[in-house]
């Protein structure tokens, strides 16, 4: 169904969950209460309607240039879906597009008019939300794992990272890339905040790129983690400039790494997360993958989600944990914040971390929305 109008806002008069006045307290009890006893939604967060029919691999909220909030999700059912999220918490399915393979990553253009999608079908597409048309804009020799929009003063392009061990840059109007950079290994995760990009690969490769004038390799970094890279997110300093990144691995650990810290030995550190029976124990632990990391756009605190079926909120500067959720009955596969940090979205679906024996096709996939305005405030700031 085509996208009719973006600006129509009938939600102002309803109860506001995600506006400036919160419809619920910080306890996260929703206005609906809980009617069931199962633990698919132990935090009693809002369920997005018409969620995908297979595992959800990626989530992305619309940029601040669009009025309102729109959420995009890509799934292993080969589809990309879009919802409008009203301040009341109501979610309205708006449109969807298909690839011919699972969708591994999604991102928005800075003006909010386009969504870019990366797929196992070895292509990336550009979805024009106003016309509801999607066209192929990129091609690789293997699945495309990451996609990011780069908006520089003198160029804009789409960056795709693939398992074919290349990073390609596309201007969306040409079938040949503007630039191709060789990676040491398969691209596993990436992030972009202009003028910085970071790419993490198989065999624990880690490369930072600078994007001014044209993209170029800035530095290869020896991985601070000993296990396979799974997710990465860039963070900013007080002047709103990208200054470092958080890198998550399959071994329940996150590294906080600054690009040019005053004191590397002191400023860079790693912390354990997504492990059973706490992290300060000598007893045997179940250790889970960190599936996603997202930084709060206002407070600079971060969320992690894991194969253990929990999300946690952290303050990297105070090096403290702010909150951990109750355990969901399946992994949390992706997460993101909306542009003003009022909404935390997270996807509950099987991530194949325990192999095919643990896959249950009967199990539904969910996307949950939580009011994140209060819980991610650093403790010392009131």
mmCIF file of C-alpha atoms in Angstrom, residues 72-294:
data_model
loop_
_atom_site.group_PDB
_atom_site.id
_atom_site.type_symbol
_atom_site.label_atom_id
_atom_site.label_comp_id
_atom_site.label_asym_id
_atom_site.label_seq_id
_atom_site.Cartn_x
_atom_site.Cartn_y
_atom_site.Cartn_z
ATOM 1 C CA UNK A 72 11.544 -0.326 9.481
ATOM 2 C CA UNK A 73 12.264 -4.034 10.075
ATOM 3 C CA UNK A 74 13.958 -6.561 7.799
ATOM 4 C CA UNK A 75 13.400 -10.295 8.206
ATOM 5 C CA UNK A 76 14.433 -13.761 7.088
ATOM 6 C CA UNK A 77 11.058 -14.009 5.340
ATOM 7 C CA UNK A 78 12.743 -11.787 2.681
ATOM 8 C CA UNK A 79 10.575 -8.787 3.503
ATOM 9 C CA UNK A 80 11.029 -5.217 4.714
ATOM 10 C CA UNK A 81 8.127 -3.679 6.631
ATOM 11 C CA UNK A 82 7.302 -0.149 7.669
ATOM 12 C CA UNK A 83 5.079 0.985 10.551
ATOM 13 C CA UNK A 84 4.009 4.367 11.786
ATOM 14 C CA UNK A 85 4.470 4.553 15.566
ATOM 15 C CA UNK A 86 2.080 7.066 17.092
ATOM 16 C CA UNK A 87 2.719 8.877 20.368
ATOM 17 C CA UNK A 88 -0.146 6.861 21.844
ATOM 18 C CA UNK A 89 1.921 3.721 21.284
ATOM 19 C CA UNK A 90 -0.365 2.519 18.499
ATOM 20 C CA UNK A 91 1.491 1.027 15.513
ATOM 21 C CA UNK A 92 0.065 1.213 11.997
ATOM 22 C CA UNK A 93 1.502 -0.998 9.231
ATOM 23 C CA UNK A 94 2.197 1.297 6.265
ATOM 24 C CA UNK A 95 3.903 -0.694 3.497
ATOM 25 C CA UNK A 96 6.289 -3.519 2.692
ATOM 26 C CA UNK A 97 8.777 -4.578 0.035
ATOM 27 C CA UNK A 98 10.398 -7.888 -0.860
ATOM 28 C CA UNK A 99 13.862 -9.197 -1.655
ATOM 29 C CA UNK A 100 14.524 -12.712 -2.967
ATOM 30 C CA UNK A 101 16.612 -13.582 0.108
ATOM 31 C CA UNK A 102 16.686 -12.687 3.803
ATOM 32 C CA UNK A 103 17.075 -8.981 4.592
ATOM 33 C CA UNK A 104 20.155 -8.481 6.782
ATOM 34 C CA UNK A 105 20.296 -4.695 7.216
ATOM 35 C CA UNK A 106 18.239 -1.538 6.691
ATOM 36 C CA UNK A 107 18.903 2.216 6.915
ATOM 37 C CA UNK A 108 17.277 5.549 6.057
ATOM 38 C CA UNK A 109 18.360 8.473 3.906
ATOM 39 C CA UNK A 110 18.929 11.625 5.951
ATOM 40 C CA UNK A 111 15.767 13.295 4.587
ATOM 41 C CA UNK A 112 13.605 10.280 5.443
ATOM 42 C CA UNK A 113 12.316 9.805 1.894
ATOM 43 C CA UNK A 114 14.193 6.571 1.160
ATOM 44 C CA UNK A 115 14.975 3.310 2.900
ATOM 45 C CA UNK A 116 17.950 1.192 1.853
ATOM 46 C CA UNK A 117 17.899 -2.583 2.279
ATOM 47 C CA UNK A 118 20.669 -5.203 2.128
ATOM 48 C CA UNK A 119 19.961 -8.851 1.414
ATOM 49 C CA UNK A 120 21.301 -12.382 1.083
ATOM 50 C CA UNK A 121 20.170 -12.154 -2.560
ATOM 51 C CA UNK A 122 23.490 -10.260 -3.069
ATOM 52 C CA UNK A 123 21.739 -6.973 -3.851
ATOM 53 C CA UNK A 124 20.825 -3.764 -2.081
ATOM 54 C CA UNK A 125 17.691 -1.821 -2.915
ATOM 55 C CA UNK A 126 16.463 1.742 -2.539
ATOM 56 C CA UNK A 127 12.826 2.002 -1.464
ATOM 57 C CA UNK A 128 11.171 5.319 -2.246
ATOM 58 C CA UNK A 129 8.503 5.593 0.435
ATOM 59 C CA UNK A 130 6.472 8.261 -1.348
ATOM 60 C CA UNK A 131 5.988 6.230 -4.535
ATOM 61 C CA UNK A 132 6.350 2.843 -2.760
ATOM 62 C CA UNK A 133 8.772 1.721 -5.479
ATOM 63 C CA UNK A 134 11.969 -0.225 -4.765
ATOM 64 C CA UNK A 135 14.859 -0.446 -7.225
ATOM 65 C CA UNK A 136 18.163 -2.298 -7.066
ATOM 66 C CA UNK A 137 21.107 0.028 -6.429
ATOM 67 C CA UNK A 138 23.952 -2.349 -5.544
ATOM 68 C CA UNK A 139 25.369 -5.742 -6.425
ATOM 69 C CA UNK A 140 27.871 -7.996 -4.693
ATOM 70 C CA UNK A 141 29.217 -11.518 -5.284
ATOM 71 C CA UNK A 142 27.899 -12.738 -1.924
ATOM 72 C CA UNK A 143 25.211 -11.695 0.609
ATOM 73 C CA UNK A 144 25.200 -8.017 1.595
ATOM 74 C CA UNK A 145 25.496 -7.828 5.383
ATOM 75 C CA UNK A 146 25.542 -4.066 6.088
ATOM 76 C CA UNK A 147 24.121 -0.918 4.518
ATOM 77 C CA UNK A 148 24.588 2.715 5.541
ATOM 78 C CA UNK A 149 23.745 6.112 4.067
ATOM 79 C CA UNK A 150 26.632 8.591 3.991
ATOM 80 C CA UNK A 151 25.832 12.301 3.731
ATOM 81 C CA UNK A 152 28.984 14.363 3.236
ATOM 82 C CA UNK A 153 29.157 18.061 2.293
ATOM 83 C CA UNK A 154 30.469 17.184 -1.193
ATOM 84 C CA UNK A 155 28.850 13.783 -1.860
ATOM 85 C CA UNK A 156 26.193 11.377 -0.663
ATOM 86 C CA UNK A 157 26.225 7.641 -1.206
ATOM 87 C CA UNK A 158 25.265 4.244 0.121
ATOM 88 C CA UNK A 159 27.953 2.048 1.694
ATOM 89 C CA UNK A 160 27.470 -1.720 1.449
ATOM 90 C CA UNK A 161 29.580 -4.353 3.203
ATOM 91 C CA UNK A 162 29.467 -7.950 1.984
ATOM 92 C CA UNK A 163 30.641 -11.471 2.626
ATOM 93 C CA UNK A 164 32.505 -11.123 -0.691
ATOM 94 C CA UNK A 165 35.131 -9.213 1.362
ATOM 95 C CA UNK A 166 34.457 -5.822 -0.218
ATOM 96 C CA UNK A 167 33.106 -2.494 0.962
ATOM 97 C CA UNK A 168 31.387 -0.659 -1.903
ATOM 98 C CA UNK A 169 30.111 2.904 -2.243
ATOM 99 C CA UNK A 170 27.163 3.666 -4.562
ATOM 100 C CA UNK A 171 25.632 6.952 -5.700
ATOM 101 C CA UNK A 172 22.247 5.163 -6.291
ATOM 102 C CA UNK A 173 21.990 6.323 -9.936
ATOM 103 C CA UNK A 174 24.691 4.104 -11.419
ATOM 104 C CA UNK A 175 25.030 0.333 -11.571
ATOM 105 C CA UNK A 176 28.789 0.636 -11.006
ATOM 106 C CA UNK A 177 30.123 1.653 -7.595
ATOM 107 C CA UNK A 178 31.888 4.979 -6.989
ATOM 108 C CA UNK A 179 34.537 3.108 -5.049
ATOM 109 C CA UNK A 180 35.409 -0.442 -3.975
ATOM 110 C CA UNK A 181 37.601 -1.094 -0.939
ATOM 111 C CA UNK A 182 38.957 -4.563 -0.212
ATOM 112 C CA UNK A 183 38.335 -5.962 3.273
ATOM 113 C CA UNK A 184 40.665 -8.461 4.954
ATOM 114 C CA UNK A 185 37.708 -10.819 5.467
ATOM 115 C CA UNK A 186 33.901 -11.047 5.251
ATOM 116 C CA UNK A 187 32.050 -8.006 6.559
ATOM 117 C CA UNK A 188 30.106 -8.912 9.712
ATOM 118 C CA UNK A 189 28.935 -5.526 11.019
ATOM 119 C CA UNK A 190 29.485 -1.825 10.432
ATOM 120 C CA UNK A 191 28.393 1.633 11.532
ATOM 121 C CA UNK A 192 28.596 5.140 10.102
ATOM 122 C CA UNK A 193 28.434 8.549 11.749
ATOM 123 C CA UNK A 194 29.953 11.089 9.380
ATOM 124 C CA UNK A 195 32.919 11.586 9.059
ATOM 125 C CA UNK A 196 33.679 8.136 10.486
ATOM 126 C CA UNK A 197 32.867 4.565 9.526
ATOM 127 C CA UNK A 198 33.876 1.372 11.281
ATOM 128 C CA UNK A 199 33.734 -2.134 9.830
ATOM 129 C CA UNK A 200 34.253 -5.378 11.736
ATOM 130 C CA UNK A 201 34.967 -8.559 9.810
ATOM 131 C CA UNK A 202 35.445 -12.291 10.205
ATOM 132 C CA UNK A 203 38.721 -13.370 11.840
ATOM 133 C CA UNK A 204 38.341 -10.377 14.201
ATOM 134 C CA UNK A 205 39.270 -7.743 11.627
ATOM 135 C CA UNK A 206 38.542 -4.135 12.571
ATOM 136 C CA UNK A 207 38.969 -1.123 10.294
ATOM 137 C CA UNK A 208 38.133 2.551 10.783
ATOM 138 C CA UNK A 209 37.504 4.719 7.718
ATOM 139 C CA UNK A 210 37.436 8.492 7.331
ATOM 140 C CA UNK A 211 34.759 9.781 4.960
ATOM 141 C CA UNK A 212 35.779 13.404 4.309
ATOM 142 C CA UNK A 213 36.229 14.292 0.593
ATOM 143 C CA UNK A 214 36.124 10.597 -0.218
ATOM 144 C CA UNK A 215 36.143 7.400 1.860
ATOM 145 C CA UNK A 216 39.582 6.039 2.746
ATOM 146 C CA UNK A 217 41.053 3.635 5.252
ATOM 147 C CA UNK A 218 42.107 5.487 8.411
ATOM 148 C CA UNK A 219 43.364 2.752 10.710
ATOM 149 C CA UNK A 220 43.333 -1.006 11.238
ATOM 150 C CA UNK A 221 42.855 -1.848 14.893
ATOM 151 C CA UNK A 222 43.865 -4.990 16.702
ATOM 152 C CA UNK A 223 40.619 -6.350 18.083
ATOM 153 C CA UNK A 224 40.075 -5.791 21.802
ATOM 154 C CA UNK A 225 37.899 -8.949 21.778
ATOM 155 C CA UNK A 226 39.043 -12.554 21.496
ATOM 156 C CA UNK A 227 35.917 -13.947 19.838
ATOM 157 C CA UNK A 228 33.875 -13.405 16.697
ATOM 158 C CA UNK A 229 32.647 -9.859 16.099
ATOM 159 C CA UNK A 230 28.853 -9.581 16.075
ATOM 160 C CA UNK A 231 27.770 -5.914 16.270
ATOM 161 C CA UNK A 232 29.296 -2.436 16.372
ATOM 162 C CA UNK A 233 28.026 1.088 17.128
ATOM 163 C CA UNK A 234 29.837 4.426 16.968
ATOM 164 C CA UNK A 235 29.493 6.874 19.878
ATOM 165 C CA UNK A 236 29.979 10.643 20.008
ATOM 166 C CA UNK A 237 31.773 13.009 22.356
ATOM 167 C CA UNK A 238 30.287 16.039 24.124
ATOM 168 C CA UNK A 239 30.771 18.109 20.962
ATOM 169 C CA UNK A 240 28.581 15.614 19.055
ATOM 170 C CA UNK A 241 31.549 14.300 17.030
ATOM 171 C CA UNK A 242 32.150 10.562 16.540
ATOM 172 C CA UNK A 243 34.962 9.614 18.881
ATOM 173 C CA UNK A 244 34.907 5.824 19.307
ATOM 174 C CA UNK A 245 32.825 2.685 19.059
ATOM 175 C CA UNK A 246 31.338 -0.177 21.052
ATOM 176 C CA UNK A 247 31.999 -3.638 19.640
ATOM 177 C CA UNK A 248 30.073 -6.748 20.704
ATOM 178 C CA UNK A 249 31.125 -10.376 20.305
ATOM 179 C CA UNK A 250 29.492 -13.798 20.458
ATOM 180 C CA UNK A 251 31.175 -14.332 23.845
ATOM 181 C CA UNK A 252 28.942 -12.044 25.927
ATOM 182 C CA UNK A 253 31.369 -9.146 25.942
ATOM 183 C CA UNK A 254 31.468 -5.550 24.690
ATOM 184 C CA UNK A 255 34.568 -3.451 24.065
ATOM 185 C CA UNK A 256 34.495 0.344 24.399
ATOM 186 C CA UNK A 257 37.205 1.718 22.124
ATOM 187 C CA UNK A 258 38.188 5.363 21.592
ATOM 188 C CA UNK A 259 39.932 6.337 18.336
ATOM 189 C CA UNK A 260 42.395 8.827 19.889
ATOM 190 C CA UNK A 261 42.105 8.576 23.672
ATOM 191 C CA UNK A 262 44.384 10.581 26.005
ATOM 192 C CA UNK A 263 45.244 7.353 27.827
ATOM 193 C CA UNK A 264 44.453 4.219 25.763
ATOM 194 C CA UNK A 265 45.303 1.739 28.518
ATOM 195 C CA UNK A 266 42.904 3.466 30.881
ATOM 196 C CA UNK A 267 40.183 4.781 28.554
ATOM 197 C CA UNK A 268 39.564 1.644 26.494
ATOM 198 C CA UNK A 269 37.951 -1.270 28.311
ATOM 199 C CA UNK A 270 35.718 -4.310 27.877
ATOM 200 C CA UNK A 271 32.803 -5.539 29.956
ATOM 201 C CA UNK A 272 30.914 -8.801 30.256
ATOM 202 C CA UNK A 273 27.198 -8.968 29.505
ATOM 203 C CA UNK A 274 24.465 -11.404 28.441
ATOM 204 C CA UNK A 275 25.690 -14.213 30.674
ATOM 205 C CA UNK A 276 23.754 -16.411 33.060
ATOM 206 C CA UNK A 277 23.925 -15.999 36.860
ATOM 207 C CA UNK A 278 25.633 -12.606 36.801
ATOM 208 C CA UNK A 279 29.058 -11.594 35.568
ATOM 209 C CA UNK A 280 31.028 -11.531 38.858
ATOM 210 C CA UNK A 281 31.126 -15.233 39.532
ATOM 211 C CA UNK A 282 33.596 -18.073 39.351
ATOM 212 C CA UNK A 283 30.803 -20.612 38.851
ATOM 213 C CA UNK A 284 30.245 -21.985 35.326
ATOM 214 C CA UNK A 285 28.272 -19.609 33.133
ATOM 215 C CA UNK A 286 26.146 -19.801 30.066
ATOM 216 C CA UNK A 287 27.573 -17.197 27.702
ATOM 217 C CA UNK A 288 25.465 -15.647 24.948
ATOM 218 C CA UNK A 289 26.067 -13.551 21.848
ATOM 219 C CA UNK A 290 25.620 -9.793 21.908
ATOM 220 C CA UNK A 291 23.240 -9.321 18.961
ATOM 221 C CA UNK A 292 22.925 -5.554 18.956
ATOM 222 C CA UNK A 293 24.242 -2.314 20.448
ATOM 223 C CA UNK A 294 22.524 1.081 20.237
#
